[in-house]
PDB file of C-alpha atoms and ligand atoms in Angstrom:
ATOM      1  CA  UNK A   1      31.950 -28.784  17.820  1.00  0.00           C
ATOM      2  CA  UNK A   2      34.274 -27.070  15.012  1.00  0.00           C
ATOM      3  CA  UNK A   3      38.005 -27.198  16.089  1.00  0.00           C
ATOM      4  CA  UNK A   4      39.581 -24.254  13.674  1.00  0.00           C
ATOM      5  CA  UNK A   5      43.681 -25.296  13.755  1.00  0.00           C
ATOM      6  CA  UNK A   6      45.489 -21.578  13.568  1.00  0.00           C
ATOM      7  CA  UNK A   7      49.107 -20.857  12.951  1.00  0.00           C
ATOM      8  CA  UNK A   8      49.289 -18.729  15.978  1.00  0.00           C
ATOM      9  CA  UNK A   9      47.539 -16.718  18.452  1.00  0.00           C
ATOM     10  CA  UNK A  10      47.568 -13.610  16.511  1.00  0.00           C
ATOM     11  CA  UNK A  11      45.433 -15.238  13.698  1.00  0.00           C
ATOM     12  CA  UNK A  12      43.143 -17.064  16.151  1.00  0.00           C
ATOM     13  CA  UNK A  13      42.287 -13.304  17.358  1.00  0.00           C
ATOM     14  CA  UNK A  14      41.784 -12.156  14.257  1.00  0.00           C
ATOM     15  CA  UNK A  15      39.590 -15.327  13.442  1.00  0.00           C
ATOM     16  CA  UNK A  16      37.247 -14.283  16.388  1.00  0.00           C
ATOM     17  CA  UNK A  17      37.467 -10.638  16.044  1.00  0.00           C
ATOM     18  CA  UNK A  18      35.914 -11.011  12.633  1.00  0.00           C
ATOM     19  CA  UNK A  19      33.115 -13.304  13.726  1.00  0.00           C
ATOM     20  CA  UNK A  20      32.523 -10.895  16.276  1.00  0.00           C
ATOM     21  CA  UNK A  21      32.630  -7.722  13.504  1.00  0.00           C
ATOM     22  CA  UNK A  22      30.306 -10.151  11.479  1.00  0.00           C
ATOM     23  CA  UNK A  23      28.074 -10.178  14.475  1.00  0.00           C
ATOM     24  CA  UNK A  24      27.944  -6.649  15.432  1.00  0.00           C
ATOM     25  CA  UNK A  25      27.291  -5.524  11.726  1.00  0.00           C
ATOM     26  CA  UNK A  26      23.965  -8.187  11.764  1.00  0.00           C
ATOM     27  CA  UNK A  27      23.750  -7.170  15.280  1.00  0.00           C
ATOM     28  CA  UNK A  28      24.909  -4.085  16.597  1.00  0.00           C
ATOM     29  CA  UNK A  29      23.533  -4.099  20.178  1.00  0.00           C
ATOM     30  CA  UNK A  30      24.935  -7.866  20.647  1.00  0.00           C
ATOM     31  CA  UNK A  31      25.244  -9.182  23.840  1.00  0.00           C
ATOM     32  CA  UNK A  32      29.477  -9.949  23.888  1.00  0.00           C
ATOM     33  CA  UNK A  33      30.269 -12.668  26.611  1.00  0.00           C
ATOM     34  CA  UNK A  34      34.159 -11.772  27.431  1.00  0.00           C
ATOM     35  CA  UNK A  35      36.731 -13.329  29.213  1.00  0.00           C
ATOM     36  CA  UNK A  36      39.994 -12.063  31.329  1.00  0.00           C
ATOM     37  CA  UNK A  37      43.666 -14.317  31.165  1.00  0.00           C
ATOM     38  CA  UNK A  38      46.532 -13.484  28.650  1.00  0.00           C
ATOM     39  CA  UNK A  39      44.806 -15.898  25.621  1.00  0.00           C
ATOM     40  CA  UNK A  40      41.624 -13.566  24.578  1.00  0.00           C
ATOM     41  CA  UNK A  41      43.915 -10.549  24.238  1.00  0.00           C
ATOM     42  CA  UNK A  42      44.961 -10.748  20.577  1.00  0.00           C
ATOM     43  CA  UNK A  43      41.066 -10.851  20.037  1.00  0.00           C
ATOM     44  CA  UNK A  44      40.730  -7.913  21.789  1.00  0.00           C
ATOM     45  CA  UNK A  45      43.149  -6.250  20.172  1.00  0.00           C
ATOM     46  CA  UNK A  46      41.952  -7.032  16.447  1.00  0.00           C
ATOM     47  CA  UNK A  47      38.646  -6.393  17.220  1.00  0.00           C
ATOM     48  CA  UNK A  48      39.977  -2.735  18.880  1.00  0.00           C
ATOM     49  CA  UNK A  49      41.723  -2.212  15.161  1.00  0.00           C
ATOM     50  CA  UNK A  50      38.437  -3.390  13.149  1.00  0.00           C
ATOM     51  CA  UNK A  51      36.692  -0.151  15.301  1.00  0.00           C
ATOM     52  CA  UNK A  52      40.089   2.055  14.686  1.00  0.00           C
ATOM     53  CA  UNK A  53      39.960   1.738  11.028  1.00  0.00           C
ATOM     54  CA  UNK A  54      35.792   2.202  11.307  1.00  0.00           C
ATOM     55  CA  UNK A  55      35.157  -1.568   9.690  1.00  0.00           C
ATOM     56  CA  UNK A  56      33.126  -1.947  12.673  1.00  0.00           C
ATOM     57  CA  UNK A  57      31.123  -0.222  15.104  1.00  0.00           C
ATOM     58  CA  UNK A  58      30.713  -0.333  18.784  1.00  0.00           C
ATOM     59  CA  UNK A  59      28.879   2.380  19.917  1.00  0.00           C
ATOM     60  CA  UNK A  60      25.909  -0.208  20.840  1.00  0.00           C
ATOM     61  CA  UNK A  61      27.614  -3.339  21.651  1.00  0.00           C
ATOM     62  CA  UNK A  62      27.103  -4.163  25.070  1.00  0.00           C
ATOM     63  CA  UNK A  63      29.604  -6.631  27.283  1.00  0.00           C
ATOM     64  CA  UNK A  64      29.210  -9.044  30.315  1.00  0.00           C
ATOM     65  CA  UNK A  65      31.738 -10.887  32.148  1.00  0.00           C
ATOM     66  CA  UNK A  66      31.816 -14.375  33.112  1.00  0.00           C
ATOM     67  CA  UNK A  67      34.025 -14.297  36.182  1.00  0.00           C
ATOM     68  CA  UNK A  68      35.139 -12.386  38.931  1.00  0.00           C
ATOM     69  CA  UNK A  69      37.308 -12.239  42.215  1.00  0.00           C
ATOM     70  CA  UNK A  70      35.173 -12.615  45.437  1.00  0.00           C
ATOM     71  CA  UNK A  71      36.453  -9.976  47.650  1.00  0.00           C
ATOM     72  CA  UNK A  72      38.430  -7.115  45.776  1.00  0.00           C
ATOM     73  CA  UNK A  73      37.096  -4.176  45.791  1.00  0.00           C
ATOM     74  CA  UNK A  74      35.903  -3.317  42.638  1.00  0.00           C
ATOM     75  CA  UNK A  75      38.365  -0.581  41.924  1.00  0.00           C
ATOM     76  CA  UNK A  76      41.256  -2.785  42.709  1.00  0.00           C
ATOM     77  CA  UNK A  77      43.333  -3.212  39.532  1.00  0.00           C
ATOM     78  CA  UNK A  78      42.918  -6.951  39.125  1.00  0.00           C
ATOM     79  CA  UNK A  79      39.116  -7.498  39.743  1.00  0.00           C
ATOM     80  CA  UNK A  80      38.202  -8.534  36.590  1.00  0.00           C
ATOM     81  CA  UNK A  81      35.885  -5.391  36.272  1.00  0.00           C
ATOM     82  CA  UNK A  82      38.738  -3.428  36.274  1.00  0.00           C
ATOM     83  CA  UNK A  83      40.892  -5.687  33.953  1.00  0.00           C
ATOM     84  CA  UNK A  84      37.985  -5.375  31.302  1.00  0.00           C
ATOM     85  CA  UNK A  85      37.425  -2.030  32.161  1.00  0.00           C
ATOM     86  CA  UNK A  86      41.441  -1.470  30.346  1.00  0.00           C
ATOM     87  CA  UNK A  87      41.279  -4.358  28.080  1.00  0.00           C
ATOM     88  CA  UNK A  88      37.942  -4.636  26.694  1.00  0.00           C
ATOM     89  CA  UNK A  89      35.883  -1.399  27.223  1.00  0.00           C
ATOM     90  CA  UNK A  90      38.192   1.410  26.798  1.00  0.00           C
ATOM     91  CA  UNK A  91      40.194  -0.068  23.340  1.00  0.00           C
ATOM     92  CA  UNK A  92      36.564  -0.593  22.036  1.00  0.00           C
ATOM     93  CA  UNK A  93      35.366   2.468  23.090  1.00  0.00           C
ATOM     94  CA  UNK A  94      32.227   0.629  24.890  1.00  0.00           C
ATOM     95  CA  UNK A  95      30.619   2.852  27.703  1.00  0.00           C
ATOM     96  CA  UNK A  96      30.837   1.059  31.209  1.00  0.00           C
ATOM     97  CA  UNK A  97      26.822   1.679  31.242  1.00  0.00           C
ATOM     98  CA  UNK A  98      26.828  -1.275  28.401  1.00  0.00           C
ATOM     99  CA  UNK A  99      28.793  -3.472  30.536  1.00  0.00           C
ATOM    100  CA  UNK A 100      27.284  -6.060  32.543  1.00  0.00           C
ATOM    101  CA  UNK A 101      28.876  -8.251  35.679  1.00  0.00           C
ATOM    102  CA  UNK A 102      27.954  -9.590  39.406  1.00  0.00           C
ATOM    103  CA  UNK A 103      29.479  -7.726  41.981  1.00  0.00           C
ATOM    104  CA  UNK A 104      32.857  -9.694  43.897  1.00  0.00           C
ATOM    105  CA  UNK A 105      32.054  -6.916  46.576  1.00  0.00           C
ATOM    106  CA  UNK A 106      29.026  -8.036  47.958  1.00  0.00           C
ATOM    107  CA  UNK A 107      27.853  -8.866  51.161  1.00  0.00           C
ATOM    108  CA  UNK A 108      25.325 -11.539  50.146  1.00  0.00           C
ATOM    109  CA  UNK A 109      27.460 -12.750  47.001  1.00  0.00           C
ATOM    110  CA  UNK A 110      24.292 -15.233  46.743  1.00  0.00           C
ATOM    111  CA  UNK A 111      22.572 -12.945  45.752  1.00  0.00           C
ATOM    112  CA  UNK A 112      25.028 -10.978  43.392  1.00  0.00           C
ATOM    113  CA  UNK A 113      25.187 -14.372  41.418  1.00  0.00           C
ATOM    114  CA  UNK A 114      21.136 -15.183  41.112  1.00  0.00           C
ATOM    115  CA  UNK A 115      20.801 -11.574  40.657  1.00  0.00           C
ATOM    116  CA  UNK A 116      23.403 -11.895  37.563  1.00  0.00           C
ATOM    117  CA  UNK A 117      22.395 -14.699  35.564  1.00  0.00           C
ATOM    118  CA  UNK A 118      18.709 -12.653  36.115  1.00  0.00           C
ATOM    119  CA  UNK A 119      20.366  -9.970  34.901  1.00  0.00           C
ATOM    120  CA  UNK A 120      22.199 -11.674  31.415  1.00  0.00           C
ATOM    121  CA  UNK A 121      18.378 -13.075  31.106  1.00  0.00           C
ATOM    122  CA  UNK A 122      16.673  -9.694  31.198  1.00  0.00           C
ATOM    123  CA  UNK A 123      19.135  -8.524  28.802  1.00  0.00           C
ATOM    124  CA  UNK A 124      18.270 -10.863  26.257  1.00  0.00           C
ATOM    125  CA  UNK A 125      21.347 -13.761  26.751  1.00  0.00           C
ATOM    126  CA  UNK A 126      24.699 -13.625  25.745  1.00  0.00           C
ATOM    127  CA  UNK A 127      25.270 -14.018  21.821  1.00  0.00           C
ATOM    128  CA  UNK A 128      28.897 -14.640  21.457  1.00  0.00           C
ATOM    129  CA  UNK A 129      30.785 -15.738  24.209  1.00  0.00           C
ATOM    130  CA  UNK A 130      34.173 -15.830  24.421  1.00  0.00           C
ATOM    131  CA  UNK A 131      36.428 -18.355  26.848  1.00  0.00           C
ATOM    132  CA  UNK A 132      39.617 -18.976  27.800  1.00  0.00           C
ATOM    133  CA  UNK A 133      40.843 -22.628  29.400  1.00  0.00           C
ATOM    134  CA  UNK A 134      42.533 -23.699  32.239  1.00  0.00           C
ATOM    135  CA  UNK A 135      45.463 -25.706  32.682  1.00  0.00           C
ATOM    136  CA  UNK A 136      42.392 -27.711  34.456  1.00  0.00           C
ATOM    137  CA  UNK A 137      40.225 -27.644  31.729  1.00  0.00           C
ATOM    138  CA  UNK A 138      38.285 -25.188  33.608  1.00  0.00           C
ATOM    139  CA  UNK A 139      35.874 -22.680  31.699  1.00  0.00           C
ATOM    140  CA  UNK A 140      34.888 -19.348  33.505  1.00  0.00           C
ATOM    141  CA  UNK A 141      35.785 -20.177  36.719  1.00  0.00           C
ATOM    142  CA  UNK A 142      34.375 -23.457  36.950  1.00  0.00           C
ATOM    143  CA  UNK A 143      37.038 -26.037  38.078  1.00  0.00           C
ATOM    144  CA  UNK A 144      37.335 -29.883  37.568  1.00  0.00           C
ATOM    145  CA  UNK A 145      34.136 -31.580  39.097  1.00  0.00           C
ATOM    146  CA  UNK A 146      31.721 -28.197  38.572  1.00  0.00           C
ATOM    147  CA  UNK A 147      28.100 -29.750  37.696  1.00  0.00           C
ATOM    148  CA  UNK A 148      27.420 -29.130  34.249  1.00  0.00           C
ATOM    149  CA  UNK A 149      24.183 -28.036  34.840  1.00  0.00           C
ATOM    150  CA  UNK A 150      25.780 -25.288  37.325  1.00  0.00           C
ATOM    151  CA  UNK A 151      24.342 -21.405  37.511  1.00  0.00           C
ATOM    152  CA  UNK A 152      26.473 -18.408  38.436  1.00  0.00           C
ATOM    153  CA  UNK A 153      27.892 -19.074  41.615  1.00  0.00           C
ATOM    154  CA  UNK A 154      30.643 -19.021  44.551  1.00  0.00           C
ATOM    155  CA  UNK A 155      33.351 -21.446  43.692  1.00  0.00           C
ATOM    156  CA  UNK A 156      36.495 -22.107  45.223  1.00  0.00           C
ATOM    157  CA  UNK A 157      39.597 -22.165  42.854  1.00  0.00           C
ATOM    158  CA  UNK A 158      41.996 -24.653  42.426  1.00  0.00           C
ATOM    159  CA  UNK A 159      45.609 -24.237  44.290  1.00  0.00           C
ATOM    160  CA  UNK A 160      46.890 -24.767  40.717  1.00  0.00           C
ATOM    161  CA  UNK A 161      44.924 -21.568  39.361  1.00  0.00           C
ATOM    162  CA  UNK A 162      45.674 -19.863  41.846  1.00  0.00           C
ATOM    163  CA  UNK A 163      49.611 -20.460  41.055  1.00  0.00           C
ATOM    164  CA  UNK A 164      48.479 -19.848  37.232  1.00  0.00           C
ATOM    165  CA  UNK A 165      47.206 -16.830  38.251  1.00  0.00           C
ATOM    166  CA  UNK A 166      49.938 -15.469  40.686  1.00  0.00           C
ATOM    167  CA  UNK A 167      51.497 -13.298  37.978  1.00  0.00           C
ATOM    168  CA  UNK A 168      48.686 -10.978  37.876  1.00  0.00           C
ATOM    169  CA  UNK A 169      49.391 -10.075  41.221  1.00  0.00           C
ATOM    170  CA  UNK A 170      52.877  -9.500  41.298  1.00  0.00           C
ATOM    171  CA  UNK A 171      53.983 -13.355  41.690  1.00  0.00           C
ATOM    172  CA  UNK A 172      52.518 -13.739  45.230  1.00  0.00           C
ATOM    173  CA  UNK A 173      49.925 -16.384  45.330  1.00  0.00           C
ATOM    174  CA  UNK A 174      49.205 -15.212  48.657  1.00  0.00           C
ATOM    175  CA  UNK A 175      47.243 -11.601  46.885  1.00  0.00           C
ATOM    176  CA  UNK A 176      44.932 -14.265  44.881  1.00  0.00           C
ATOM    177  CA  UNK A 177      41.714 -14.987  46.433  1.00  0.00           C
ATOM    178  CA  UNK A 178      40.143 -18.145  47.206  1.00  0.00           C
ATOM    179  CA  UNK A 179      37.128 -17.504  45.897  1.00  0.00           C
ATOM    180  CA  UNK A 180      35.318 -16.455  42.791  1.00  0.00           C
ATOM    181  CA  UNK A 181      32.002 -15.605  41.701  1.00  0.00           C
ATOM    182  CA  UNK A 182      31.553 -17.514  38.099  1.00  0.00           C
ATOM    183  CA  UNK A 183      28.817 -18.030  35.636  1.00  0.00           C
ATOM    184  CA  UNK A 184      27.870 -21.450  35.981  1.00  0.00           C
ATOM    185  CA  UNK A 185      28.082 -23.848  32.754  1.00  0.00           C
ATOM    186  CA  UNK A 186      24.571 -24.430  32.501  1.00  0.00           C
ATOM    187  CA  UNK A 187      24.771 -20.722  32.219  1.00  0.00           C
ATOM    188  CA  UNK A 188      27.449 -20.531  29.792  1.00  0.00           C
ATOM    189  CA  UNK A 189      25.916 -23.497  27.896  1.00  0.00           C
ATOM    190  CA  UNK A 190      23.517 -20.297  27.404  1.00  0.00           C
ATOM    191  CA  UNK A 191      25.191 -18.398  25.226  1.00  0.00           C
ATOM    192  CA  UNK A 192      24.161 -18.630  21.319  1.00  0.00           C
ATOM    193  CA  UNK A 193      27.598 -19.297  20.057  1.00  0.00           C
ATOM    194  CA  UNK A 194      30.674 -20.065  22.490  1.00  0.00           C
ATOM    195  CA  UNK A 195      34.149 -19.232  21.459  1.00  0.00           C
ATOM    196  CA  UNK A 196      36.928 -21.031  22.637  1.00  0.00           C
ATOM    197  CA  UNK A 197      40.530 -19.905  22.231  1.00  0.00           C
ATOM    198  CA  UNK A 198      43.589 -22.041  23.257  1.00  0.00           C
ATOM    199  CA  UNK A 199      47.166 -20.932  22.526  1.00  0.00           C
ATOM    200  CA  UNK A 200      50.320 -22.299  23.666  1.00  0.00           C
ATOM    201  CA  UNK A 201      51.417 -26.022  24.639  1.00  0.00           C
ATOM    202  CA  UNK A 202      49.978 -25.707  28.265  1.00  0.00           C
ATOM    203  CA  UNK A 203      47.246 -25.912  26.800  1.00  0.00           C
ATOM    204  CA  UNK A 204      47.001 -29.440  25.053  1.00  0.00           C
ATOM    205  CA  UNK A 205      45.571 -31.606  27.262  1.00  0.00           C
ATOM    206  CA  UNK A 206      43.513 -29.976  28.271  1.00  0.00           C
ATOM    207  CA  UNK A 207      41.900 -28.924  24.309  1.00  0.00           C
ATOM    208  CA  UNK A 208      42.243 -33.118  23.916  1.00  0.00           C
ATOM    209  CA  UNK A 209      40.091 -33.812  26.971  1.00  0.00           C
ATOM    210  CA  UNK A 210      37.630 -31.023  25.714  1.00  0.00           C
ATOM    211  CA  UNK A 211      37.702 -31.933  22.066  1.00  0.00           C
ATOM    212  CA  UNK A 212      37.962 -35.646  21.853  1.00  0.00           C
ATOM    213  CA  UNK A 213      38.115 -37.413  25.790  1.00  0.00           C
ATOM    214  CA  UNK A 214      34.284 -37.824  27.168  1.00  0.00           C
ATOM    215  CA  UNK A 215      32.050 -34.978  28.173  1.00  0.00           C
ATOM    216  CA  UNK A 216      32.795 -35.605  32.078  1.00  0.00           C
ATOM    217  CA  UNK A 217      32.803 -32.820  35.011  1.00  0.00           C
ATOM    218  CA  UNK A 218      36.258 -33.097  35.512  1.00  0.00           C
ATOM    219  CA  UNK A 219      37.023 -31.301  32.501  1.00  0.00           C
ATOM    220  CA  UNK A 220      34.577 -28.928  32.750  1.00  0.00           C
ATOM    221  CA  UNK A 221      35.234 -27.696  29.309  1.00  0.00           C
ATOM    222  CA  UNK A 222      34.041 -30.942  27.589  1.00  0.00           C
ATOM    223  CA  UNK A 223      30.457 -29.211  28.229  1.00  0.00           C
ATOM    224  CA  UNK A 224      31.108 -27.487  24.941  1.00  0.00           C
ATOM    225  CA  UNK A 225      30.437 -31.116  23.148  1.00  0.00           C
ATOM    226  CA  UNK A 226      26.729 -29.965  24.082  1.00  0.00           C
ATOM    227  CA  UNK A 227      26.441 -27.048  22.364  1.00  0.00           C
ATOM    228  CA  UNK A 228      25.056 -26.674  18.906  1.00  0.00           C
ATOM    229  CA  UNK A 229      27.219 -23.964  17.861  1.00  0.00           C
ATOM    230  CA  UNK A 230      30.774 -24.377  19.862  1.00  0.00           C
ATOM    231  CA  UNK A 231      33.883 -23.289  18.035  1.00  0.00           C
ATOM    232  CA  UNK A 232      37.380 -24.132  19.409  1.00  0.00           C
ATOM    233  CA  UNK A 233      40.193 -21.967  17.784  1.00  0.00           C
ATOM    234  CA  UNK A 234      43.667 -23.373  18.499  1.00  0.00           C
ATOM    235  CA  UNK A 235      47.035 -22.393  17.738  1.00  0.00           C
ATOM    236  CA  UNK A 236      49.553 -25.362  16.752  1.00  0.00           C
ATOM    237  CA  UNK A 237      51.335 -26.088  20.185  1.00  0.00           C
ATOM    238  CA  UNK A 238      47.914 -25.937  21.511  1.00  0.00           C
ATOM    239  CA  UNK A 239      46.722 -28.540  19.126  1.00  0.00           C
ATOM    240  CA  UNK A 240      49.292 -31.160  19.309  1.00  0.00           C
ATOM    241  CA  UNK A 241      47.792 -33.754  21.136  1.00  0.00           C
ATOM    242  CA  UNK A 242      44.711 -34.137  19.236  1.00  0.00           C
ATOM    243  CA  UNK A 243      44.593 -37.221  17.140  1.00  0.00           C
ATOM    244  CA  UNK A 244      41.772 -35.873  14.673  1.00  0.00           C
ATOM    245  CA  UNK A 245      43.908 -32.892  13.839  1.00  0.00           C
ATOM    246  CA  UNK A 246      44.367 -33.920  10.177  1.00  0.00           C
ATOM    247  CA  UNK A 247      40.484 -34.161   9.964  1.00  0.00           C
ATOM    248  CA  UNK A 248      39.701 -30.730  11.798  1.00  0.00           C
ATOM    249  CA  UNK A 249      42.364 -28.983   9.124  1.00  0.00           C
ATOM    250  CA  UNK A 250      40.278 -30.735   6.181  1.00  0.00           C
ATOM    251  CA  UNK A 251      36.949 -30.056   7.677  1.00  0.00           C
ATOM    252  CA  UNK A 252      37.930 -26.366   7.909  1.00  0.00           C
ATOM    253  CA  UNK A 253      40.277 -26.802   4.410  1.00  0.00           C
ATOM    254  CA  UNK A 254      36.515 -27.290   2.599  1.00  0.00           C
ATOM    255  CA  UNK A 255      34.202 -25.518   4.747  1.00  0.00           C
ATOM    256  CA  UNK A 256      31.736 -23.564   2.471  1.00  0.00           C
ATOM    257  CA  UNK A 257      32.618 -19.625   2.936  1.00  0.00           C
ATOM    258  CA  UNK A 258      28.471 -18.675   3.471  1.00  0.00           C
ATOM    259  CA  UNK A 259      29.258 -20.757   7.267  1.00  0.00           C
ATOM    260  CA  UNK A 260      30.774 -18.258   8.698  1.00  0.00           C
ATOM    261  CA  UNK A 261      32.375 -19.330  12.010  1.00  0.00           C
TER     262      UNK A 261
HETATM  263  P1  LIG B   1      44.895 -17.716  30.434  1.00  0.00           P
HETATM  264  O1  LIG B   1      43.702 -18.162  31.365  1.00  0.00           O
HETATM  265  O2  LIG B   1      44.282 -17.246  29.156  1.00  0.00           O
HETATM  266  O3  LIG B   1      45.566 -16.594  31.159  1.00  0.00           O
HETATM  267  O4  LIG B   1      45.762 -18.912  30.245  1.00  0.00           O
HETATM  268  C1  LIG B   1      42.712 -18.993  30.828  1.00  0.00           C
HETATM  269  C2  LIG B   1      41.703 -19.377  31.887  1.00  0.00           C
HETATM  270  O5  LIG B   1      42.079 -19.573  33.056  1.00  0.00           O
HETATM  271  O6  LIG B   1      40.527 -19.514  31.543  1.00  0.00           O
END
């Protein structure tokens, strides 16, 4: 994988809001992959000014989400429809017909997540995703221990995302469900390029057991070492305990400029 050592968050989302501008100029119906949590919003929001100034163009992009509450209604404020509903669809002026996601609301959730990952096939697989990480290491929603072959599924979250996650609902762990519907890795593992964005020093051991420990299910990011075309972006406190830092800034210090990300 390519580990891309940023000064900060705001240039790691300006980093990945130009591959994805890149993309949607080659591509302009391109599947997005998107994720919810605090980290992806600076990509968000530089991809929302790339479409602002017109240096980009949305108006066939289509999204699909990789996780989801089980049980809130749909129209409750933090199902993570609604969450990309604000942060993703509205700032880049992408119709909610072009958005793609299983359905937390179900009665046979089963079915909402075999009917999903049907769904991302049928619509030609996701081309860019973006992902967040967990404390846990956890991508999506798939904590420690998820099989790394897994499909879009029910999982139950960790007590420790749930505390992570308590400030989304007013600080009361109690209002965060239990369960989630997530695409599984094997489903993620999918995607034709994953993006992984890392800020802060929360983050750190959990980017050194992706980047360098061994690909093992109790990091459940460390799937991304199977990839062929993973990119972690990292800001410096997120990057600290990596021992091949100096390499990473070298590798990207010389990388030729046709690469791309
Ligand atoms: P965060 O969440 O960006 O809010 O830290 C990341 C995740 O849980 O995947």
């Amino acid at each position: 994988m390519e580990v891309v050592i940023v000064p900060d968050a705001r240039a790691g989302g300006e980093l990945i809001a130009e591959a994805m501008a890149q993309l949607l100029r080659r591509k302009p119906d391109a599947l997005l992959g998107v994720a919810t949590g605090s980290t992806p919003l600076p990509v968000y929001q530089a991809l929302a000014a790339k479409v602002a100034a017109g240096t980009v163009d949305t108006a066939r992009t289509r999204v699909a989400q990789l996780d989801e509450y089980v049980g809130l209604p749909a129209d409750h404020p933090e199902s993570y429809r609604s969450v990309l509903a604000r942060e993703v669809l509205a700032p880049l002026g992408i119709a909610k017909a072009a958005f793609l996601g299983p359905d937390g609301s179900a009665e046979d959730v089963r079915a909402a997540c075999t009917g999903y990952d049907a769904a991302l096939a049928a619509a030609g697989g996701v081309d860019l995703q973006l992902l967040g990480i967990g404390t846990d290491g956890h991508i999506g929603f798939n904590e420690p221990c998820s099989s790394l072959a897994s499909r879009t599924r029910i999982k139950t979250l960790t007590e420790q995302t749930r505390e992570d996650n308590a400030r989304f609902f007013g600080g009361d762990v109690d209002q965060v469900p239990y369960h989630v519907i997530t695409q599984g890795i094997g489903t993620i593992l999918e995607a034709r390029h994953l993006v992984l964005l890392a800020t802060g020093e929360g983050k750190a051991d959990a980017v050194a057991a992706t980047v360098e420990g061994p690909l093992a299910a109790v990091c459940p990011a460390s799937a991304l070492q199977l990839h062929p075309h993973a990119t972690v972006v990292v800001d410096e406190p997120a990057a600290a305990k990596l021992k091949l830092a100096g390499y990473f800034r070298h590798a990207y210090a010389h990388k030729p400029d046709w690469q791309g990300l």
